[in-house]
């Protein structure tokens, strides 16, 4: 992708045009197969790497394009129109890089970020545990105990997207259990570190080409140099990362919704019933009108949240939660309606809306459930206590 190191609006439009072409020619045609095989699409990982897509928001000094979050969410949206699994690959690379970008020191940034920007290495983010999903801080059990020039990690994580293919994982662990959220620290753990193993691979309803795994840490010695930020700051880092990554998931959701709407419109224009195209039935037009309105409402929230990421706005936490809440719900309702509009064919795996409906569901669950987003939004109105 030929762009200048510092992106102008024209460069960003060029990127979007190039991504649309890649999606049309290489990504969308692979989506059904990726879903059916449930295998990670390494061919598309290489395609994205070759086109600098993993480096979109990475500063140019670390080999990235130095693009805006607004461009980034638009790229994720474009890819998700064709294949939700592929869009997630881009979003999780961002999620995995953000702890180091936000809280890492210069040495850590120089060591890891260029490799993530180029796609030579993949990243993952390990917060969730068997007993701590929504209550991410309160029920964490993974421990990290200082021992000389290392920390020794013991515990397990679950639902870790790309945990088995990642070259580095940011792991959140308790360094001081007495201090609650302020006793959590973040570490970069490299693949192959003794004591770090990958466990069960989940079988999922959707995003089936994206691997989701358990990670285990048993007397796993991680160099103290891999502590991200000060001890005890890990939970705040985790939350700051989610503020910037939830818009990426909202973009994935929005892309899925737009992809389903586009497909349904095309189908209704072709399908004849009662002597005319289904698109001429007013009852179905009303459904399409509602779908479009919901998609555009989600898009406005998403782009505004992305602008707030770019500005570092003080109310980003609330906007990130609002866009994720809205776009996740829009993805679910629009894909469900798209299946309905196609009738029996919508329920068949021969048509993409069935896959889109299954893929949409996770956007209401991961990176904080819709209920957690509502808690975050409500706290902006009434406070934490
Ligand atoms: N930025 C900075 N600091 C923040 C923050 C933010 N957005 N949110 C909270 N904090 C700080 C608080 O100020 C507080 O610090 P002080 O004590 O110094 O004041 C500390 O963190 C603890 O905050 P809370 O008391 O608000 O913590 P809580 O236990 O009530 O939890 C929560 C808040 C919003 C419910 C949080 O636990 C949460 O977001 N849960 C959902 C977890 C989640 O989204 N997991 C996603 C996993 S990743 C994933 O899904 C990826 C994938 O597969 C693709």
CSV table of C-alpha atoms and ligand atoms in Angstrom, one decimal:
chain,number,residue,atom,x,y,z
A,1,UNK,CA,0.0,0.0,0.0
A,2,UNK,CA,1.9,3.1,-1.2
A,3,UNK,CA,1.3,5.9,1.3
A,4,UNK,CA,3.4,8.7,2.7
A,5,UNK,CA,4.8,8.1,6.2
A,6,UNK,CA,2.5,10.7,7.8
A,7,UNK,CA,-1.0,10.2,6.5
A,8,UNK,CA,-3.1,12.9,4.9
A,9,UNK,CA,-6.9,12.6,4.3
A,10,UNK,CA,-6.1,11.6,0.7
A,11,UNK,CA,-3.8,8.8,1.9
A,12,UNK,CA,-6.5,7.5,4.2
A,13,UNK,CA,-9.0,7.5,1.4
A,14,UNK,CA,-6.5,5.6,-0.7
A,15,UNK,CA,-6.1,3.0,2.0
A,16,UNK,CA,-9.8,2.5,2.3
A,17,UNK,CA,-10.1,2.1,-1.5
A,18,UNK,CA,-7.3,-0.5,-1.4
A,19,UNK,CA,-8.9,-2.3,1.5
A,20,UNK,CA,-12.3,-2.4,-0.3
A,21,UNK,CA,-10.6,-4.1,-3.3
A,22,UNK,CA,-8.7,-6.6,-1.1
A,23,UNK,CA,-12.0,-7.5,0.6
A,24,UNK,CA,-13.9,-7.9,-2.6
A,25,UNK,CA,-11.2,-10.0,-4.3
A,26,UNK,CA,-9.4,-11.9,-1.6
A,27,UNK,CA,-11.2,-11.7,1.8
A,28,UNK,CA,-15.0,-12.1,1.1
A,29,UNK,CA,-14.5,-15.1,-1.2
A,30,UNK,CA,-12.7,-16.9,1.6
A,31,UNK,CA,-15.2,-16.2,4.4
A,32,UNK,CA,-17.5,-19.3,4.0
A,33,UNK,CA,-14.5,-21.6,3.8
A,34,UNK,CA,-12.9,-20.1,6.9
A,35,UNK,CA,-16.1,-20.5,8.8
A,36,UNK,CA,-16.6,-24.1,7.7
A,37,UNK,CA,-13.0,-25.2,8.3
A,38,UNK,CA,-12.6,-23.2,11.6
A,39,UNK,CA,-9.0,-22.7,10.6
A,40,UNK,CA,-7.0,-19.5,11.2
A,41,UNK,CA,-6.6,-17.8,7.7
A,42,UNK,CA,-2.8,-17.5,7.5
A,43,UNK,CA,-3.1,-16.5,3.9
A,44,UNK,CA,-5.1,-13.4,4.9
A,45,UNK,CA,-2.7,-12.7,7.8
A,46,UNK,CA,0.1,-12.5,5.2
A,47,UNK,CA,-2.1,-10.4,2.9
A,48,UNK,CA,-2.8,-7.9,5.7
A,49,UNK,CA,0.9,-7.8,6.7
A,50,UNK,CA,1.9,-7.2,3.1
A,51,UNK,CA,-0.5,-4.3,2.9
A,52,UNK,CA,0.6,-2.6,6.1
A,53,UNK,CA,-2.8,-3.1,7.7
A,54,UNK,CA,-1.4,-4.2,11.1
A,55,UNK,CA,0.6,-1.0,11.3
A,56,UNK,CA,-2.3,1.4,10.6
A,57,UNK,CA,-2.3,3.2,14.0
A,58,UNK,CA,1.3,2.4,14.9
A,59,UNK,CA,3.5,5.5,14.9
A,60,UNK,CA,5.8,5.8,11.9
A,61,UNK,CA,8.9,5.7,14.2
A,62,UNK,CA,8.0,2.1,15.0
A,63,UNK,CA,7.4,1.1,11.4
A,64,UNK,CA,3.6,1.9,11.3
A,65,UNK,CA,1.6,4.2,9.1
A,66,UNK,CA,0.8,6.6,11.8
A,67,UNK,CA,-2.9,6.6,10.8
A,68,UNK,CA,-5.8,7.8,12.8
A,69,UNK,CA,-8.2,5.6,14.9
A,70,UNK,CA,-10.9,6.9,12.6
A,71,UNK,CA,-9.2,5.3,9.6
A,72,UNK,CA,-8.5,2.2,11.6
A,73,UNK,CA,-12.2,1.6,12.5
A,74,UNK,CA,-13.2,2.2,8.9
A,75,UNK,CA,-10.7,-0.4,7.8
A,76,UNK,CA,-12.0,-3.0,10.3
A,77,UNK,CA,-15.6,-2.2,9.2
A,78,UNK,CA,-14.7,-2.8,5.5
A,79,UNK,CA,-13.1,-6.1,6.3
A,80,UNK,CA,-16.0,-7.2,8.5
A,81,UNK,CA,-18.4,-6.6,5.7
A,82,UNK,CA,-16.8,-9.6,4.0
A,83,UNK,CA,-15.4,-11.7,6.8
A,84,UNK,CA,-15.8,-11.1,10.6
A,85,UNK,CA,-13.0,-13.5,11.5
A,86,UNK,CA,-10.6,-11.6,9.3
A,87,UNK,CA,-11.6,-8.2,10.8
A,88,UNK,CA,-11.1,-9.7,14.3
A,89,UNK,CA,-7.5,-10.5,13.4
A,90,UNK,CA,-6.8,-6.8,12.8
A,91,UNK,CA,-8.7,-5.7,15.9
A,92,UNK,CA,-6.9,-8.2,18.2
A,93,UNK,CA,-3.5,-7.2,16.8
A,94,UNK,CA,-4.4,-3.7,17.9
A,95,UNK,CA,-5.6,-5.0,21.3
A,96,UNK,CA,-2.4,-6.8,21.8
A,97,UNK,CA,-0.2,-3.9,20.9
A,98,UNK,CA,-2.0,-1.3,22.9
A,99,UNK,CA,-0.8,-2.2,26.4
A,100,UNK,CA,2.8,-1.7,25.2
A,101,UNK,CA,1.9,1.5,23.3
A,102,UNK,CA,0.0,3.0,26.2
A,103,UNK,CA,2.0,1.9,29.2
A,104,UNK,CA,5.2,0.3,27.9
A,105,UNK,CA,8.6,1.9,28.2
A,106,UNK,CA,10.7,2.9,25.1
A,107,UNK,CA,12.8,-0.2,25.2
A,108,UNK,CA,9.7,-2.4,25.2
A,109,UNK,CA,8.1,-0.4,22.4
A,110,UNK,CA,11.3,-0.7,20.3
A,111,UNK,CA,11.5,-4.4,21.0
A,112,UNK,CA,8.0,-5.4,20.2
A,113,UNK,CA,6.0,-2.7,18.3
A,114,UNK,CA,7.8,-2.8,14.9
A,115,UNK,CA,7.3,-6.6,14.7
A,116,UNK,CA,3.6,-6.2,15.5
A,117,UNK,CA,3.3,-3.3,13.0
A,118,UNK,CA,4.7,-5.5,10.2
A,119,UNK,CA,2.7,-8.5,11.1
A,120,UNK,CA,5.9,-10.5,11.5
A,121,UNK,CA,4.6,-11.2,15.1
A,122,UNK,CA,1.1,-11.6,16.3
A,123,UNK,CA,-0.2,-10.4,19.7
A,124,UNK,CA,-2.9,-11.4,22.2
A,125,UNK,CA,-4.3,-9.9,25.4
A,126,UNK,CA,-5.0,-12.2,28.4
A,127,UNK,CA,-7.3,-10.7,31.0
A,128,UNK,CA,-10.2,-13.1,31.4
A,129,UNK,CA,-10.1,-16.1,33.7
A,130,UNK,CA,-12.5,-18.9,34.5
A,131,UNK,CA,-13.9,-17.0,37.5
A,132,UNK,CA,-13.3,-13.5,36.2
A,133,UNK,CA,-15.0,-12.3,33.0
A,134,UNK,CA,-17.1,-9.3,33.6
A,135,UNK,CA,-15.6,-8.9,37.1
A,136,UNK,CA,-12.2,-8.7,35.6
A,137,UNK,CA,-10.4,-7.3,38.7
A,138,UNK,CA,-12.4,-8.6,41.6
A,139,UNK,CA,-12.0,-12.3,40.9
A,140,UNK,CA,-8.6,-12.5,39.3
A,141,UNK,CA,-6.5,-15.4,40.6
A,142,UNK,CA,-3.3,-15.5,38.4
A,143,UNK,CA,-0.3,-14.5,40.5
A,144,UNK,CA,3.0,-12.9,39.7
A,145,UNK,CA,5.6,-13.1,42.4
A,146,UNK,CA,8.9,-11.2,42.2
A,147,UNK,CA,11.9,-13.4,42.3
A,148,UNK,CA,15.3,-11.7,41.6
A,149,UNK,CA,15.3,-10.3,38.1
A,150,UNK,CA,12.1,-12.1,37.2
A,151,UNK,CA,8.4,-12.5,38.1
A,152,UNK,CA,7.1,-16.0,38.5
A,153,UNK,CA,3.6,-16.4,37.0
A,154,UNK,CA,1.1,-19.1,38.1
A,155,UNK,CA,-2.5,-19.3,36.9
A,156,UNK,CA,-4.7,-19.7,33.9
A,157,UNK,CA,-6.6,-17.5,31.4
A,158,UNK,CA,-9.6,-18.5,29.2
A,159,UNK,CA,-11.2,-17.1,26.1
A,160,UNK,CA,-8.0,-15.7,24.8
A,161,UNK,CA,-8.4,-14.7,21.2
A,162,UNK,CA,-5.4,-15.8,19.1
A,163,UNK,CA,-3.6,-17.0,22.3
A,164,UNK,CA,-2.2,-20.0,20.4
A,165,UNK,CA,-0.8,-18.2,17.4
A,166,UNK,CA,0.5,-15.1,19.3
A,167,UNK,CA,4.2,-14.4,19.6
A,168,UNK,CA,3.6,-12.2,22.6
A,169,UNK,CA,0.7,-12.1,25.1
A,170,UNK,CA,0.0,-9.3,27.5
A,171,UNK,CA,-0.9,-11.1,30.7
A,172,UNK,CA,-2.6,-9.4,33.7
A,173,UNK,CA,-1.7,-10.9,37.1
A,174,UNK,CA,-1.9,-10.1,40.8
A,175,UNK,CA,1.3,-8.8,42.2
A,176,UNK,CA,-0.4,-7.7,45.5
A,177,UNK,CA,-3.7,-9.4,46.1
A,178,UNK,CA,-4.4,-7.2,49.1
A,179,UNK,CA,-4.7,-4.1,46.9
A,180,UNK,CA,-7.6,-5.3,44.7
A,181,UNK,CA,-7.6,-3.7,41.2
A,182,UNK,CA,-4.5,-1.7,42.3
A,183,UNK,CA,-2.6,-4.9,43.0
A,184,UNK,CA,-2.7,-6.1,39.3
A,185,UNK,CA,0.3,-5.8,37.0
A,186,UNK,CA,0.7,-6.4,33.3
A,187,UNK,CA,3.5,-8.4,31.7
A,188,UNK,CA,4.6,-9.2,28.2
A,189,UNK,CA,5.0,-13.0,27.9
A,190,UNK,CA,6.8,-14.3,24.9
A,191,UNK,CA,5.8,-17.5,23.1
A,192,UNK,CA,8.1,-20.4,24.1
A,193,UNK,CA,8.7,-19.0,27.7
A,194,UNK,CA,9.2,-22.2,29.8
A,195,UNK,CA,6.0,-22.8,31.9
A,196,UNK,CA,3.7,-21.0,29.4
A,197,UNK,CA,1.5,-23.5,27.6
A,198,UNK,CA,-1.7,-23.3,25.5
A,199,UNK,CA,-4.7,-25.4,26.6
A,200,UNK,CA,-8.1,-26.1,25.2
A,201,UNK,CA,-9.2,-24.7,21.8
A,202,UNK,CA,-12.9,-23.5,22.1
A,203,UNK,CA,-15.5,-24.7,19.6
A,204,UNK,CA,-17.6,-21.6,18.8
A,205,UNK,CA,-20.9,-20.5,17.3
A,206,UNK,CA,-19.2,-17.8,15.1
A,207,UNK,CA,-15.9,-16.1,14.3
A,208,UNK,CA,-14.9,-19.7,13.8
A,209,UNK,CA,-11.6,-19.1,12.0
A,210,UNK,CA,-10.4,-17.0,15.0
A,211,UNK,CA,-8.8,-19.4,17.6
A,212,UNK,CA,-9.9,-18.9,21.2
A,213,UNK,CA,-7.9,-20.8,23.8
A,214,UNK,CA,-7.0,-21.3,27.4
A,215,UNK,CA,-3.5,-20.3,28.5
A,216,UNK,CA,-1.6,-21.8,31.4
A,217,UNK,CA,1.2,-20.4,33.4
A,218,UNK,CA,3.1,-22.8,35.7
A,219,UNK,CA,6.2,-21.4,37.5
A,220,UNK,CA,6.6,-19.3,34.4
A,221,UNK,CA,9.6,-17.0,34.8
A,222,UNK,CA,9.1,-13.7,33.0
A,223,UNK,CA,12.0,-11.1,33.0
A,224,UNK,CA,11.2,-8.2,35.3
A,225,UNK,CA,12.0,-6.1,32.2
A,226,UNK,CA,8.7,-7.3,30.7
A,227,UNK,CA,6.6,-5.6,33.4
A,228,UNK,CA,4.5,-3.1,31.5
A,229,UNK,CA,4.3,0.2,33.5
A,230,UNK,CA,4.7,0.3,37.3
A,231,UNK,CA,3.6,-2.6,39.5
A,232,UNK,CA,-0.1,-2.2,40.4
A,233,UNK,CA,-1.0,-0.2,37.3
A,234,UNK,CA,-2.0,-3.2,35.3
A,235,UNK,CA,-5.8,-2.9,35.7
A,236,UNK,CA,-5.8,0.7,34.8
A,237,UNK,CA,-3.8,-0.2,31.7
A,238,UNK,CA,-6.2,-3.0,30.9
A,239,UNK,CA,-9.1,-0.5,31.1
A,240,UNK,CA,-7.3,2.2,29.0
A,241,UNK,CA,-6.6,-0.4,26.4
A,242,UNK,CA,-10.3,-1.4,26.3
A,243,UNK,CA,-11.3,2.2,25.8
A,244,UNK,CA,-9.4,2.2,22.6
A,245,UNK,CA,-10.1,-1.3,21.5
A,246,UNK,CA,-13.9,-1.4,22.0
A,247,UNK,CA,-14.4,0.9,19.0
A,248,UNK,CA,-12.6,-1.8,17.0
A,249,UNK,CA,-15.1,-4.4,18.0
A,250,UNK,CA,-17.9,-1.9,17.4
A,251,UNK,CA,-16.5,-1.5,13.9
A,252,UNK,CA,-16.4,-5.3,13.4
A,253,UNK,CA,-20.1,-5.4,14.5
A,254,UNK,CA,-21.1,-2.5,12.2
A,255,UNK,CA,-19.3,-4.1,9.2
A,256,UNK,CA,-21.1,-7.4,9.8
A,257,UNK,CA,-24.5,-5.5,9.9
A,258,UNK,CA,-23.7,-3.5,6.8
A,259,UNK,CA,-22.6,-6.7,5.0
A,260,UNK,CA,-25.9,-8.4,5.9
A,261,UNK,CA,-28.0,-5.4,4.9
A,262,UNK,CA,-26.2,-5.1,1.5
A,263,UNK,CA,-26.8,-8.8,0.9
A,264,UNK,CA,-30.4,-8.6,1.8
A,265,UNK,CA,-31.1,-5.6,-0.4
A,266,UNK,CA,-29.5,-7.4,-3.4
A,267,UNK,CA,-31.5,-10.5,-2.7
A,268,UNK,CA,-34.8,-8.7,-2.4
A,269,UNK,CA,-34.3,-6.9,-5.7
A,270,UNK,CA,-33.8,-10.2,-7.5
A,271,UNK,CA,-36.3,-12.5,-5.7
A,272,UNK,CA,-39.7,-12.6,-7.4
A,273,UNK,CA,-42.8,-13.4,-5.3
A,274,UNK,CA,-46.5,-12.5,-5.9
A,275,UNK,CA,-45.5,-11.3,-9.4
A,276,UNK,CA,-42.9,-8.7,-8.5
A,277,UNK,CA,-39.5,-8.4,-6.7
A,278,UNK,CA,-39.7,-8.7,-3.0
A,279,UNK,CA,-38.1,-5.3,-2.7
A,280,UNK,CA,-41.4,-3.8,-3.9
A,281,UNK,CA,-43.3,-5.2,-0.9
A,282,UNK,CA,-43.8,-2.3,1.5
A,283,UNK,CA,-43.7,-4.5,4.6
A,284,UNK,CA,-40.2,-5.6,3.7
A,285,UNK,CA,-39.2,-2.0,2.7
A,286,UNK,CA,-40.1,-0.9,6.2
A,287,UNK,CA,-37.7,-3.6,7.6
A,288,UNK,CA,-34.9,-2.4,5.3
A,289,UNK,CA,-35.5,1.2,6.3
A,290,UNK,CA,-35.2,0.4,9.9
A,291,UNK,CA,-32.1,-1.7,9.3
A,292,UNK,CA,-30.4,1.2,7.4
A,293,UNK,CA,-31.4,3.7,10.1
A,294,UNK,CA,-29.9,1.5,12.9
A,295,UNK,CA,-26.7,1.0,10.9
A,296,UNK,CA,-26.2,4.7,10.3
A,297,UNK,CA,-27.0,5.5,14.0
A,298,UNK,CA,-24.3,3.0,15.0
A,299,UNK,CA,-21.9,4.4,12.5
A,300,UNK,CA,-22.3,8.0,13.8
A,301,UNK,CA,-21.6,6.8,17.4
A,302,UNK,CA,-18.6,4.7,16.2
A,303,UNK,CA,-16.9,7.5,14.2
A,304,UNK,CA,-17.4,10.0,17.0
A,305,UNK,CA,-15.8,7.5,19.5
A,306,UNK,CA,-12.9,7.0,17.1
A,307,UNK,CA,-12.4,10.8,16.8
A,308,UNK,CA,-12.3,10.8,20.6
A,309,UNK,CA,-9.6,8.1,20.6
A,310,UNK,CA,-7.6,10.4,18.2
A,311,UNK,CA,-8.1,13.4,20.4
A,312,UNK,CA,-7.5,11.5,23.7
A,313,UNK,CA,-10.8,12.9,24.9
A,314,UNK,CA,-11.6,12.7,28.6
A,315,UNK,CA,-15.0,11.1,28.0
A,316,UNK,CA,-13.6,8.4,25.7
A,317,UNK,CA,-14.5,5.6,28.2
A,318,UNK,CA,-18.2,6.4,27.9
A,319,UNK,CA,-18.1,6.8,24.1
A,320,UNK,CA,-16.2,3.6,23.6
A,321,UNK,CA,-18.8,1.8,25.7
A,322,UNK,CA,-21.7,3.5,23.9
A,323,UNK,CA,-20.5,2.7,20.4
A,324,UNK,CA,-19.8,-0.9,21.3
A,325,UNK,CA,-23.2,-1.3,22.9
A,326,UNK,CA,-25.0,0.2,20.0
A,327,UNK,CA,-23.1,-1.4,17.2
A,328,UNK,CA,-23.2,-4.9,18.8
A,329,UNK,CA,-27.0,-4.7,19.2
A,330,UNK,CA,-27.3,-3.3,15.6
A,331,UNK,CA,-25.2,-6.2,14.3
A,332,UNK,CA,-27.5,-8.7,16.1
A,333,UNK,CA,-30.8,-7.2,15.1
A,334,UNK,CA,-29.8,-6.4,11.5
A,335,UNK,CA,-28.3,-9.9,10.8
A,336,UNK,CA,-31.4,-11.5,12.4
A,337,UNK,CA,-33.7,-9.4,10.1
A,338,UNK,CA,-31.5,-10.3,7.1
A,339,UNK,CA,-32.0,-14.0,7.8
A,340,UNK,CA,-35.7,-13.3,8.0
A,341,UNK,CA,-35.8,-11.4,4.7
A,342,UNK,CA,-34.2,-14.3,2.9
A,343,UNK,CA,-36.7,-16.7,4.4
A,344,UNK,CA,-35.6,-20.4,4.2
A,345,UNK,CA,-32.6,-19.4,2.2
A,346,UNK,CA,-31.4,-17.1,5.0
A,347,UNK,CA,-31.3,-20.2,7.3
A,348,UNK,CA,-29.1,-22.1,4.9
A,349,UNK,CA,-25.3,-22.1,5.2
A,350,UNK,CA,-25.3,-21.7,1.4
A,351,UNK,CA,-26.1,-18.0,2.0
A,352,UNK,CA,-23.8,-15.7,4.0
A,353,UNK,CA,-26.4,-14.1,6.3
A,354,UNK,CA,-26.6,-17.2,8.4
A,355,UNK,CA,-22.9,-17.0,9.1
A,356,UNK,CA,-23.2,-13.2,9.7
A,357,UNK,CA,-25.9,-13.8,12.3
A,358,UNK,CA,-23.7,-16.3,14.1
A,359,UNK,CA,-20.7,-14.0,13.9
A,360,UNK,CA,-22.7,-11.0,15.2
A,361,UNK,CA,-23.5,-12.6,18.5
A,362,UNK,CA,-20.0,-12.4,19.9
A,363,UNK,CA,-19.9,-8.7,19.5
A,364,UNK,CA,-22.5,-8.4,22.3
A,365,UNK,CA,-20.3,-10.5,24.5
A,366,UNK,CA,-16.6,-9.9,24.2
A,367,UNK,CA,-14.5,-6.9,25.2
A,368,UNK,CA,-17.2,-6.4,27.9
A,369,UNK,CA,-20.7,-7.6,27.6
A,370,UNK,CA,-23.5,-5.2,26.7
A,371,UNK,CA,-24.5,-5.2,30.4
A,372,UNK,CA,-20.9,-4.1,31.3
A,373,UNK,CA,-21.1,-1.3,28.7
A,374,UNK,CA,-24.3,-0.1,30.3
A,375,UNK,CA,-22.6,-0.1,33.7
A,376,UNK,CA,-19.7,2.0,32.3
A,377,UNK,CA,-22.2,4.4,30.6
A,378,UNK,CA,-24.4,4.7,33.7
A,379,UNK,CA,-21.3,5.5,35.9
A,380,UNK,CA,-20.7,8.6,33.7
A,381,UNK,CA,-24.1,9.8,34.8
A,382,UNK,CA,-24.3,8.7,38.4
A,383,UNK,CA,-20.7,7.9,39.5
A,384,UNK,CA,-19.1,4.7,40.6
A,385,UNK,CA,-20.5,4.3,44.1
B,1,LIG,N1,-9.3,4.1,32.4
B,1,LIG,C1,-8.4,4.3,33.5
B,1,LIG,N2,-8.7,3.8,34.7
B,1,LIG,C2,-9.8,3.1,34.9
B,1,LIG,C3,-10.8,2.9,33.9
B,1,LIG,C4,-10.5,3.5,32.6
B,1,LIG,N3,-11.3,3.3,31.6
B,1,LIG,N4,-11.8,2.2,34.4
B,1,LIG,C5,-11.5,2.0,35.7
B,1,LIG,N5,-10.3,2.5,36.0
B,1,LIG,C6,-9.6,2.5,37.3
B,1,LIG,C7,-10.5,3.2,38.4
B,1,LIG,O1,-10.4,4.6,38.4
B,1,LIG,C8,-10.1,2.5,39.6
B,1,LIG,O2,-8.9,3.1,40.1
B,1,LIG,P1,-8.8,3.8,41.5
B,1,LIG,O3,-9.2,2.7,42.5
B,1,LIG,O4,-7.4,4.3,41.7
B,1,LIG,O5,-9.8,4.9,41.5
B,1,LIG,C9,-9.7,1.1,39.2
B,1,LIG,O6,-9.5,1.2,37.8
B,1,LIG,C10,-10.8,0.1,39.4
B,1,LIG,O7,-11.9,0.6,38.7
B,1,LIG,P2,-13.4,0.1,39.1
B,1,LIG,O8,-13.6,0.3,40.6
B,1,LIG,O9,-14.3,0.8,38.2
B,1,LIG,O10,-13.4,-1.4,38.8
B,1,LIG,P3,-14.5,-2.5,38.8
B,1,LIG,O11,-14.0,-3.7,39.5
B,1,LIG,O12,-15.8,-1.9,39.3
B,1,LIG,O13,-14.6,-2.9,37.2
B,1,LIG,C11,-15.6,-2.8,35.0
B,1,LIG,C12,-15.0,-2.0,36.2
B,1,LIG,C13,-16.0,-1.7,34.0
B,1,LIG,C14,-16.8,-3.6,35.3
B,1,LIG,C15,-14.4,-3.6,34.4
B,1,LIG,O14,-14.1,-4.8,35.3
B,1,LIG,C16,-14.8,-4.2,33.0
B,1,LIG,O15,-14.6,-3.5,32.0
B,1,LIG,N6,-15.2,-5.5,32.9
B,1,LIG,C17,-15.3,-6.1,31.6
B,1,LIG,C18,-14.0,-6.8,31.3
B,1,LIG,C19,-13.8,-6.9,29.8
B,1,LIG,O16,-14.2,-6.1,29.0
B,1,LIG,N7,-13.1,-8.0,29.3
B,1,LIG,C20,-12.8,-8.1,28.0
B,1,LIG,C21,-11.7,-9.1,27.8
B,1,LIG,S1,-10.8,-8.8,26.3
B,1,LIG,C22,-11.7,-9.5,25.1
B,1,LIG,O17,-12.8,-9.9,25.2
B,1,LIG,C23,-10.9,-9.5,23.8
B,1,LIG,C24,-11.4,-10.5,22.8
B,1,LIG,O18,-11.7,-11.6,23.0
B,1,LIG,C25,-11.4,-10.0,21.4
